Coordinates of C-alpha atoms in Angstrom, one line a residue:
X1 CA 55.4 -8.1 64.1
X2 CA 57.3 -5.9 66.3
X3 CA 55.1 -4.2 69.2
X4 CA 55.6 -0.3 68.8
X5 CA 58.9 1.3 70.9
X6 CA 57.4 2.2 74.5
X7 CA 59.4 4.4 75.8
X8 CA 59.0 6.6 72.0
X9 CA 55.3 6.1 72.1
X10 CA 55.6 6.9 76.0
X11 CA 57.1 10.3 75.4
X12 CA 55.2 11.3 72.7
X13 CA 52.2 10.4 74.6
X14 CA 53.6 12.3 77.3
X15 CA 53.9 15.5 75.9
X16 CA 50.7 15.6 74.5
X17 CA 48.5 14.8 78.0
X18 CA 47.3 11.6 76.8
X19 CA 49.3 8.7 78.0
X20 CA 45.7 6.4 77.4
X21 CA 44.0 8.8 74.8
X22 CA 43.6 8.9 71.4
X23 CA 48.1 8.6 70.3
X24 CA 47.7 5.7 71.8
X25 CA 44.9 4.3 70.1
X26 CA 46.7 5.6 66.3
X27 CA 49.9 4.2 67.7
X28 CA 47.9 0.6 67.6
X29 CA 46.2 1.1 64.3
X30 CA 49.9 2.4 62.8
X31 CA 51.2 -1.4 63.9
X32 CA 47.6 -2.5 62.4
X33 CA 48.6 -1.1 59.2
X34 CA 52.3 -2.6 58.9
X35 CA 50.7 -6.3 59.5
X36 CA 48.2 -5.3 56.4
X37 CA 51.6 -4.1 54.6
X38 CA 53.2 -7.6 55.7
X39 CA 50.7 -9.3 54.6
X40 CA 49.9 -7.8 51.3
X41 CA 52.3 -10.2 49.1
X42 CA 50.4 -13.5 49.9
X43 CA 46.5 -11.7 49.3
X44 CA 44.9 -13.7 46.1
X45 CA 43.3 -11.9 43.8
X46 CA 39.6 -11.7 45.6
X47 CA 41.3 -10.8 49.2
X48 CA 43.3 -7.9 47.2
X49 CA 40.5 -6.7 45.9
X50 CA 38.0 -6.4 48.8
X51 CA 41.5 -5.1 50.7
X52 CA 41.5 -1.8 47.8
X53 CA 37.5 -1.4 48.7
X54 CA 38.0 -1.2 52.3
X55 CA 41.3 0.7 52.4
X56 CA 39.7 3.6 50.1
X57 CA 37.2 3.3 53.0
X58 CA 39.4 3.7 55.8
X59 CA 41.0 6.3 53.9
X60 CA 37.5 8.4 54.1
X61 CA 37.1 7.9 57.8
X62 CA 41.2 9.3 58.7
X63 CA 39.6 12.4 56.3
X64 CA 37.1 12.5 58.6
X65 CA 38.7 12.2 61.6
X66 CA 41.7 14.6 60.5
X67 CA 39.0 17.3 59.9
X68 CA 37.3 16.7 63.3
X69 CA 41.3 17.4 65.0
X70 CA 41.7 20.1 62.9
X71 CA 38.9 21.8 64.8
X72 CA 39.1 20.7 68.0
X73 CA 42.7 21.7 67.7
X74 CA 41.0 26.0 66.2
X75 CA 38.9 25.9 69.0
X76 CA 41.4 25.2 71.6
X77 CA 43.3 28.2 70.1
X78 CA 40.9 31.2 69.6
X79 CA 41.7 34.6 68.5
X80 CA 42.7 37.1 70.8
X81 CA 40.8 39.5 71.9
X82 CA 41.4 43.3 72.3
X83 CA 44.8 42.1 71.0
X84 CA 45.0 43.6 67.4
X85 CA 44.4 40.9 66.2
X86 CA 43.0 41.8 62.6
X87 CA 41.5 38.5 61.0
X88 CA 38.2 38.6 62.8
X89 CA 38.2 35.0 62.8
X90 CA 36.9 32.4 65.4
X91 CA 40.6 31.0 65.8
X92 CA 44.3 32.4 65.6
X93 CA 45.0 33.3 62.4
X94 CA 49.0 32.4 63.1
X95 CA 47.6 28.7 64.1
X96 CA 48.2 27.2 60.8
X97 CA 51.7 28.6 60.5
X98 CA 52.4 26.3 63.4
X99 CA 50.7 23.2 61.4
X100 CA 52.8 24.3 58.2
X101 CA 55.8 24.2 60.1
X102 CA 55.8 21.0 62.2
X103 CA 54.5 18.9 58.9
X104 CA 56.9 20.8 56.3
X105 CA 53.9 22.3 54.2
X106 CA 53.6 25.8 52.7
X107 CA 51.6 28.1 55.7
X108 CA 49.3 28.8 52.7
X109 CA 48.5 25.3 52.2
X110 CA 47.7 24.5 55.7
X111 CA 45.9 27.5 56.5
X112 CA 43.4 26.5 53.6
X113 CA 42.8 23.4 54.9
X114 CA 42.4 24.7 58.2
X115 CA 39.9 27.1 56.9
X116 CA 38.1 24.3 54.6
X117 CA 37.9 21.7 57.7
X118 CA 36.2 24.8 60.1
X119 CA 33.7 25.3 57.4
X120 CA 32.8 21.8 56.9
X121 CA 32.3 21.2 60.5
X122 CA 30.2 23.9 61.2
X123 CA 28.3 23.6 57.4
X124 CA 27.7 20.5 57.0
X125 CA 27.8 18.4 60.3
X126 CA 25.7 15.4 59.1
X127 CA 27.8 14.7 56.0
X128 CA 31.1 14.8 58.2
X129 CA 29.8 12.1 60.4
X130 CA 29.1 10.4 57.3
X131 CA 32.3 10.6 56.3
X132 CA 34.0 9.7 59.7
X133 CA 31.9 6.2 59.6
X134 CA 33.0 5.6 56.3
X135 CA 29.2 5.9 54.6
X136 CA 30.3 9.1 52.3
X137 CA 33.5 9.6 50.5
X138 CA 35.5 13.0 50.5
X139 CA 34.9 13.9 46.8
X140 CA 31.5 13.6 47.4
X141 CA 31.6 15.7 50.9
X142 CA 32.8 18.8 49.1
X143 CA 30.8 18.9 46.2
X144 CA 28.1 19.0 48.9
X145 CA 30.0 21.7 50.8
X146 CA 30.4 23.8 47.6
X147 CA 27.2 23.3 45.9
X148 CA 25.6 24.1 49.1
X149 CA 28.0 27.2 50.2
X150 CA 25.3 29.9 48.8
X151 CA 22.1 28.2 51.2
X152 CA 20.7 29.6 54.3
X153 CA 21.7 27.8 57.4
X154 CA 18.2 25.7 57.2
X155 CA 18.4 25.3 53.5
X156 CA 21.7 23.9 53.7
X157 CA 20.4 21.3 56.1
X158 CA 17.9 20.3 54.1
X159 CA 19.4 19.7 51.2
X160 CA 22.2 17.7 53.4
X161 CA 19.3 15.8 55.1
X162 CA 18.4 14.8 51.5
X163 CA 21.4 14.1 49.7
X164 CA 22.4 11.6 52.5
X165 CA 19.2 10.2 52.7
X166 CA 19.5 8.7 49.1
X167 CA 21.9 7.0 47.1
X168 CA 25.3 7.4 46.7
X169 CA 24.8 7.9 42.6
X170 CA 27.4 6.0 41.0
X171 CA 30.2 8.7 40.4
X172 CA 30.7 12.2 42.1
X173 CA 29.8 13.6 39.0
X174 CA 26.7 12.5 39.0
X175 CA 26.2 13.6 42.8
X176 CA 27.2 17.2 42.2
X177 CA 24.8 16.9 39.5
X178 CA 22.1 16.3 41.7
X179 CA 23.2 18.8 43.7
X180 CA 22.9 21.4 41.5
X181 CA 19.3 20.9 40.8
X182 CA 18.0 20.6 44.5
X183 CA 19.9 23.4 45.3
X184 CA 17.9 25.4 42.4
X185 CA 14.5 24.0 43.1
X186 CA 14.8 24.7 46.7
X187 CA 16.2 28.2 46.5
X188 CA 15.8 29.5 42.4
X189 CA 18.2 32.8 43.3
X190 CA 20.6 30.4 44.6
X191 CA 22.2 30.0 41.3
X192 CA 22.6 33.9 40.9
X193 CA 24.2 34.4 44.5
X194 CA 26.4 32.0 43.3
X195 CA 27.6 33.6 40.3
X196 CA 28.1 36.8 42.0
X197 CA 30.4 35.3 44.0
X198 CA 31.9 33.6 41.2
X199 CA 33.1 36.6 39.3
X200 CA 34.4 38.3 42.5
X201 CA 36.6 35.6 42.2
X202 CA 38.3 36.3 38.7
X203 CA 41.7 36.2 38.6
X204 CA 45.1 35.6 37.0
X205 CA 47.9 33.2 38.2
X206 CA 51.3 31.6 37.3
X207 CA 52.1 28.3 37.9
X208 CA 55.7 26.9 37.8
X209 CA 56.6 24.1 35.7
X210 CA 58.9 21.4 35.0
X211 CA 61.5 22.2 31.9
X212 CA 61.2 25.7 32.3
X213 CA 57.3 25.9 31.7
X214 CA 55.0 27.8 33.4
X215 CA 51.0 27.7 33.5
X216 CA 49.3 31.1 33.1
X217 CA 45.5 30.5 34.2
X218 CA 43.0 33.2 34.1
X219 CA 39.6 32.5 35.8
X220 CA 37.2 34.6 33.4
X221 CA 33.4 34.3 32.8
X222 CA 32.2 31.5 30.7
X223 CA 31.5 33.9 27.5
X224 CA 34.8 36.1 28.2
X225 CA 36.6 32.5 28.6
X226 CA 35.1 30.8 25.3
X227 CA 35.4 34.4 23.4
X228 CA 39.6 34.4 23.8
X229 CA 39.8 31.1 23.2
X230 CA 37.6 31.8 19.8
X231 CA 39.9 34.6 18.8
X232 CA 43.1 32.4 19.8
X233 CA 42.4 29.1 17.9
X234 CA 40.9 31.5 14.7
X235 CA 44.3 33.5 14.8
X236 CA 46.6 29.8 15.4
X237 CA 44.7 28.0 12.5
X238 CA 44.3 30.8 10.1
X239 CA 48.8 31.3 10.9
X240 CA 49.2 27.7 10.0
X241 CA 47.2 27.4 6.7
X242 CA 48.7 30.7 5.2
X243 CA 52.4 29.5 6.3
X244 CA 52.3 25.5 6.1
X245 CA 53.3 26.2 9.9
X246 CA 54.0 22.2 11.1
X247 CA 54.0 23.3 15.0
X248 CA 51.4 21.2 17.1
X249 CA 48.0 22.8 17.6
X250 CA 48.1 23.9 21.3
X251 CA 51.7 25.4 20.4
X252 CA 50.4 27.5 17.9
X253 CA 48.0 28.3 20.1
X254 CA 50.2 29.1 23.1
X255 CA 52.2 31.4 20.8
X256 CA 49.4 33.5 19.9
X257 CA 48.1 34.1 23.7
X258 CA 51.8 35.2 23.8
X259 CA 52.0 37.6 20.7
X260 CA 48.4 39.0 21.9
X261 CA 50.0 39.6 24.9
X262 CA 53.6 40.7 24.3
X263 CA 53.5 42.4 21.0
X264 CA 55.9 41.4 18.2
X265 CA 58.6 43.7 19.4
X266 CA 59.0 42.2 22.9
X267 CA 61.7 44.8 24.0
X268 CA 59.3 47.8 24.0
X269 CA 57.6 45.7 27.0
X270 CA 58.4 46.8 30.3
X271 CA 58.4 44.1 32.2
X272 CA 61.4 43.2 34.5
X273 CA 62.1 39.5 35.5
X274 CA 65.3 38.3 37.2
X275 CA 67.6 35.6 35.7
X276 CA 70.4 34.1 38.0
X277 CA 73.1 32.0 36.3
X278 CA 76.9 31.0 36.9
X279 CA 79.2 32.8 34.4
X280 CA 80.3 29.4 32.8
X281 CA 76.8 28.8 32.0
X282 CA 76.3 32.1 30.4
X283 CA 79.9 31.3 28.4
X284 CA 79.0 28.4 27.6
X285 CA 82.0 26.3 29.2
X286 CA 78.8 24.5 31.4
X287 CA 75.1 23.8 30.8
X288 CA 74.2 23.9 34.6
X289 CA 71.0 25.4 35.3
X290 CA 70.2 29.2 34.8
X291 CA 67.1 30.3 38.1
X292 CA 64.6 32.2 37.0
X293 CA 63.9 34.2 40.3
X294 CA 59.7 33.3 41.2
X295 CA 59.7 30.2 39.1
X296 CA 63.3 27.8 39.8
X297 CA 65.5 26.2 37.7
X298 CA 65.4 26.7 34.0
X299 CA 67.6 24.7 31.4
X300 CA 70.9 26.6 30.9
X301 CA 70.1 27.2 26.7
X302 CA 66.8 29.2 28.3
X303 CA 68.8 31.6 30.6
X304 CA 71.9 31.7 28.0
X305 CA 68.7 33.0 25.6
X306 CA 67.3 35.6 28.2
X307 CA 71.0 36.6 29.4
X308 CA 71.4 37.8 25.2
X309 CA 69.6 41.2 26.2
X310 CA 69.6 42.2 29.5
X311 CA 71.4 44.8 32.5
X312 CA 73.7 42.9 34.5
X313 CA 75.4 42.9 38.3
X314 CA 77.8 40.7 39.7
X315 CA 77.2 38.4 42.8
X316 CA 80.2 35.8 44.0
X317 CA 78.6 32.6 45.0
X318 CA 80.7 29.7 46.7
X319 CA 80.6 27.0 43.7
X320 CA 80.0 24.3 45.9
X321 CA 77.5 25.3 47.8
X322 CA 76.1 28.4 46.3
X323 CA 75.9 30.6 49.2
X324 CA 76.0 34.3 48.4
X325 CA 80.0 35.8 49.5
X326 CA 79.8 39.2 47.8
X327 CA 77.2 41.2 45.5
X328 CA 78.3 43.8 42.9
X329 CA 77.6 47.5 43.4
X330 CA 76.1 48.1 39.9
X331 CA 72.5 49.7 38.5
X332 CA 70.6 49.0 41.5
X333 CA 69.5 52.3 43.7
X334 CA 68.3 50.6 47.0
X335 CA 71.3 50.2 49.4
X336 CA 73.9 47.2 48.6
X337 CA 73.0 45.5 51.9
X338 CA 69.3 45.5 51.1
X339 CA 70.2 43.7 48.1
X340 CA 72.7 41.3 49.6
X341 CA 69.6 40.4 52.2
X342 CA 66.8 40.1 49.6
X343 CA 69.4 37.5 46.9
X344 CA 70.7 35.8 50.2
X345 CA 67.4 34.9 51.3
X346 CA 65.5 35.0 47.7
X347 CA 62.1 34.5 50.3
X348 CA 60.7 34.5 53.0
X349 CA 62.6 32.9 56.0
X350 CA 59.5 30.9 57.7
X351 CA 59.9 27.4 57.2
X352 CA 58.0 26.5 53.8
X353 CA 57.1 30.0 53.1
X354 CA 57.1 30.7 49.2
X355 CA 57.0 34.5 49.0
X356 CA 59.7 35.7 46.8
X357 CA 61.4 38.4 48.0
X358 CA 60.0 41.0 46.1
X359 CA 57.3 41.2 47.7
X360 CA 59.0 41.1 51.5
X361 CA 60.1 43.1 54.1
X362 CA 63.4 43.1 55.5
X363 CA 63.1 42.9 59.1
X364 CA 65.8 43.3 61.7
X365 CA 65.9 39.6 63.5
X366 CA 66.3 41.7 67.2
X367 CA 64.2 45.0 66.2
X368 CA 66.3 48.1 65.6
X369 CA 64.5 49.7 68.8
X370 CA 65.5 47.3 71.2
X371 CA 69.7 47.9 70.1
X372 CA 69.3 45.2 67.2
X373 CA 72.2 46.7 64.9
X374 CA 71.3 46.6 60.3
X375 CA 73.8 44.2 60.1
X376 CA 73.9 41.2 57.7
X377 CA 73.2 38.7 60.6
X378 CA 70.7 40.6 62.3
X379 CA 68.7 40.7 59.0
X380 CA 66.2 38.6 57.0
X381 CA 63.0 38.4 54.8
X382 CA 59.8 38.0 56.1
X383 CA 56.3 38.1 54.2
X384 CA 54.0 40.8 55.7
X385 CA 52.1 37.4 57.5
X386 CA 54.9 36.5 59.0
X387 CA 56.4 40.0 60.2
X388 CA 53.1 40.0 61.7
X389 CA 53.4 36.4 63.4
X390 CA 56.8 37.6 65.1
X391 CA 55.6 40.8 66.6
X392 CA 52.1 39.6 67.5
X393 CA 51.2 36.0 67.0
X394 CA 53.5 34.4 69.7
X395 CA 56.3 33.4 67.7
X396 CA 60.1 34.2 68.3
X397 CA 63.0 34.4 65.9
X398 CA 66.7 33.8 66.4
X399 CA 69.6 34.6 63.7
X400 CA 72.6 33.3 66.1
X401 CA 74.7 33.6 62.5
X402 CA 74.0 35.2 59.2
X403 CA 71.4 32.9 57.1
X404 CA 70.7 31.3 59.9
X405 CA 67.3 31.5 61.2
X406 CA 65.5 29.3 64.5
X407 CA 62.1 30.2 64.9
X408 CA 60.1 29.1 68.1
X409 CA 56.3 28.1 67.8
X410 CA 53.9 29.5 70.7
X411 CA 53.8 25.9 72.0
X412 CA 58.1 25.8 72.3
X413 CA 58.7 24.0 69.2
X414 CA 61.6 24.8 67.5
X415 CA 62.1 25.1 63.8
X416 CA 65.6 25.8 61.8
X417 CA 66.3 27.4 58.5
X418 CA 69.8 27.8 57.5
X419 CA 69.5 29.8 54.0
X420 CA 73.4 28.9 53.9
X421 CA 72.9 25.4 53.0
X422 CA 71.3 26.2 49.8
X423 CA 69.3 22.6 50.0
X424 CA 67.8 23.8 46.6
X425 CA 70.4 23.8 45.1
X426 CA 70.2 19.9 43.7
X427 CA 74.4 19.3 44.2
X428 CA 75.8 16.0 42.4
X429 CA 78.2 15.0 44.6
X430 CA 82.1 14.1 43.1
X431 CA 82.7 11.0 41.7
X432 CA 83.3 8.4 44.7
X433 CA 82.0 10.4 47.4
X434 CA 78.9 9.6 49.3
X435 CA 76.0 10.8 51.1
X436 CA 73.4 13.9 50.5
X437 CA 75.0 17.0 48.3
X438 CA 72.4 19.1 50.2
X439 CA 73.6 18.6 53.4
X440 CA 77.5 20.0 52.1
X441 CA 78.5 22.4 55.0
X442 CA 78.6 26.0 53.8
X443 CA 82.1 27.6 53.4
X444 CA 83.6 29.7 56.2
X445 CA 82.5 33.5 56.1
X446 CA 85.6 35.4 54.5
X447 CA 87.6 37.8 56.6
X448 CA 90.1 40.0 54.8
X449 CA 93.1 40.5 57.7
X450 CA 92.4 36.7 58.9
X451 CA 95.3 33.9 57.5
X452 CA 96.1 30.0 57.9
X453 CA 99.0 27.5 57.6
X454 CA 101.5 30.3 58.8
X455 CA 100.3 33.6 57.1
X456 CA 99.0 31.8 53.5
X457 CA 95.7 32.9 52.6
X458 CA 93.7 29.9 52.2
X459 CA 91.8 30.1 48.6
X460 CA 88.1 29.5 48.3
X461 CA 87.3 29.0 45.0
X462 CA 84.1 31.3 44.1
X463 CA 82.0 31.2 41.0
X464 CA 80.3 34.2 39.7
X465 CA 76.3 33.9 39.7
X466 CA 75.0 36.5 37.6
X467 CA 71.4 38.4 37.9
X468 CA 69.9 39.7 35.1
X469 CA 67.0 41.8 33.9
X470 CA 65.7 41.0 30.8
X471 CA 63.1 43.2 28.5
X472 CA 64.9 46.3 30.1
X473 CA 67.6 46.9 26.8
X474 CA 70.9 45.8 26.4
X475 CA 74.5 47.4 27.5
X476 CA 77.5 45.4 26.3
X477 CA 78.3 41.8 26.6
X478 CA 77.3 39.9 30.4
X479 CA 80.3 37.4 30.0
X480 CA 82.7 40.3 28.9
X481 CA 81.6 42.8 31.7
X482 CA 81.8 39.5 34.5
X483 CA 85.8 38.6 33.3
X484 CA 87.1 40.5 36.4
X485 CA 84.5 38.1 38.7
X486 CA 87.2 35.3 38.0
X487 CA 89.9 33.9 40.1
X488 CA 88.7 36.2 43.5
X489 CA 90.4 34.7 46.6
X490 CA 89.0 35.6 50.0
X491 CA 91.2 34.8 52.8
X492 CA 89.8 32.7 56.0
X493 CA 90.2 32.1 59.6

């Protein structure tokens, strides 16, 4: 086995302050881990078993240890003070857009888990040490965190005292079980605190899906939740006995939440939605995918479907890489440069960052008051958080060309976005031809007076992407109205 790269481990060590300190130490169990790797073809049955048991251990104790980082890291980086800062919290509410960044998550994802691993440390600080020595798994940790969540501060600890004090139970299950009923012995209005806070959590979501699916979840009361369901499968079962209707239960079911929902005569519902496709998909000469703008990609028979009644405008795409080179000037009334920003970008421009640009701003990249011109590279999406992370959490943004966004952390790390490259996009490369379709190089900005090879305009071919509106009525044919989108040459330097 290899020993690990000095002068990489040096440098890393290096820039964190801790040329002896705990990188070090991971850097040696990360060598640990690939001689357990190496080794794991020759293990006999027994050794592979005990190897599971202990790994699932180990696994506990990085939990453990990642939470106790997480908030050593929160407290080196409290909230200002007397700074506006607005989220009252005991650490910088732009911290986890840093974390989100550096390990490619969504800022939403890691500023829950920040959030969940403060809470845990400061909740229930016997049960992470527990966990951190391997004695307590992390299913088992939360339930205790949740269960517990509605306690005083001395009640918590005692119930925590408790619960560690026994037996493991033989399935998480079981322990939250067990949780429940301390919890209600020791404090009987527990239960009804916790309900309260319960329904202040109702809510509605969407979910995207695979194959043009979404999940619609509601979080209702137990009664309000069993009630609709009542109604739905009555309606679904009662549909299939009067009609011989062969469709699977759950569809049935689906279908009626839908009809409930929609009405029979769909087109009397206002509801707009966006539906991008190229116009050979919509003519049929292709079945590339249609994008349903919030969700992704949809099969091209699902956007050729919601294309059949719908207001249309025109936006030229590069077919190759699918960058955005012109946008119609048709039924919108917000500026055309607004809207060539907001289906450039389609979301926020922080790295990992999945609000749709609906509900964004458009912020000027050097502000407006400073001699930052509304130009198309001096312009980009940003979520409210993030507006709020350039102008007062410490971060700084860059467009040095349109689409192109470097954004600097408060610690002088350096992220890139280049919207251009439409990595999304999921490119099959040309027969022959190697390497990542993603990482194709965006075609050259078009200029209208610029010429090559002696005063020929050079073509770029263009294919037409189309954005749609459906459930807002229907004037004249999308494929018909887009025939003059074909054949446009741009000429380029």
């Amino acid at each position: 086995m290899e020993e690990p790269d000095a002068v990489s481990l040096d440098a890393v060590s290096s820039v964190a302050g801790l040329e002896s300190g705990p990188l070090r130490w991971l850097a040696q169990a990360d060598t640990s881990l690939e001689a357990v790797l190496a080794g794991l073809a020759g293990c006999a049955e027994e050794a592979a078993f005990d190897l599971v048991v202990e790994l699932v251990r180990l696994a506990s104790r990085l939990q453990g240890l990642t939470i106790r980082a997480q908030v050593h890291l929160a407290r080196l980086r409290p909230a200002p003070s007397g700074d506006g800062d607005e989220s009252g919290g005991a650490y910088s509410e732009f911290l986890a857009d840093e974390l989100a960044a550096e390990l490619s998550q969504s800022p939403r994802t890691a500023s829950g888990r920040l959030a969940q691993a403060w809470d845990i440390a400061h909740q229930v600080p016997d049960a992470l040490d527990a966990l951190t020595s391997g004695q307590l798994d992390y299913p088992r940790l939360l339930a205790l965190h949740d269960v517990t969540r509605a306690l005083s501060d001395g009640q918590r600890a005692t119930v925590e005292a408790q619960m560690l004090a026994g037996g493991r139970l033989k399935s998480p299950s079981q322990w939250r079980r067990k949780l429940h009923r301390m919890v209600t012995r020791i404090d009987p209005d527990a239960a009804a605190r916790r309900r309260k806070e319960a329904h202040a959590q109702r809510g509605v979501a969407v979910q995207a899906l695979e194959d043009g699916m979404g999940l619609l979840s509601a979080t209702l009361t137990a009664q309000d939740a069993r009630a609709i369901f009542e109604r739905i499968d009555r309606i679904a079962k009662a549909d299939a006995r009067v009609d011989g209707d062969g469709r699977p239960i759950d569809a049935r079911r689906a279908d009626v939440l839908a009809a409930l929902l929609l009405g029979n005569r769909r087109e009397l519902v206002k509801v707009e939605i966006q539906v991008i496709a190229a116009v050979g998909t919509l003519a049929g000469l292709d079945d590339n995918p249609a994008e349903l703008v919030g969700h992704g990609p949809i099969p091209a028979t699902v956007g050729r479907m919601l294309a059949a009644d719908a207001n249309w405008r025109r936006v030229l795409t590069d077919p190759d890489t699918g960058t955005v080179l012109d946008l119609g000037h048709r039924r919108i009334p917000t500026p055309a440069l607004a809207r060539l920003i907001r289906h450039r970008d389609t979301r926020c421009v922080f790295p990992g960052c999945g609000m749709p640009a609906t509900c964004c701003d458009i912020d000027h990249t050097v502000a407006h008051a400073t001699g930052g011109r509304t130009a198309l590279d001096n312009l980009g999406l940003l979520c409210r958080h993030h507006h709020s992370a350039k102008h007062r959490g410490g971060w700084t943004l860059n467009q040095p060309e349109a689409g192109v966004f470097i954004w600097m952390s408060p610690a002088g790390r350096t992220y890139h976005l280049d919207i251009n490259t439409n990595e999304e996009e999921g490119l099959l490369l040309p027969e022959g031809e190697k390497g990542d379709a993603s990482s194709m190089q965006p075609c050259p900005r078009p200029h209208a007076e610029s010429t090559v090879n002696g005063g020929r305009p050079k073509e770029i071919r263009v294919r037409s992407k189309i954005i749609g509106d459906p459930c807002r009525g229907h004037i004249g044919h999308p494929v018909a109205d887009l025939a003059e989108s074909v054949g446009h040459r741009w000429s380029v330097a």
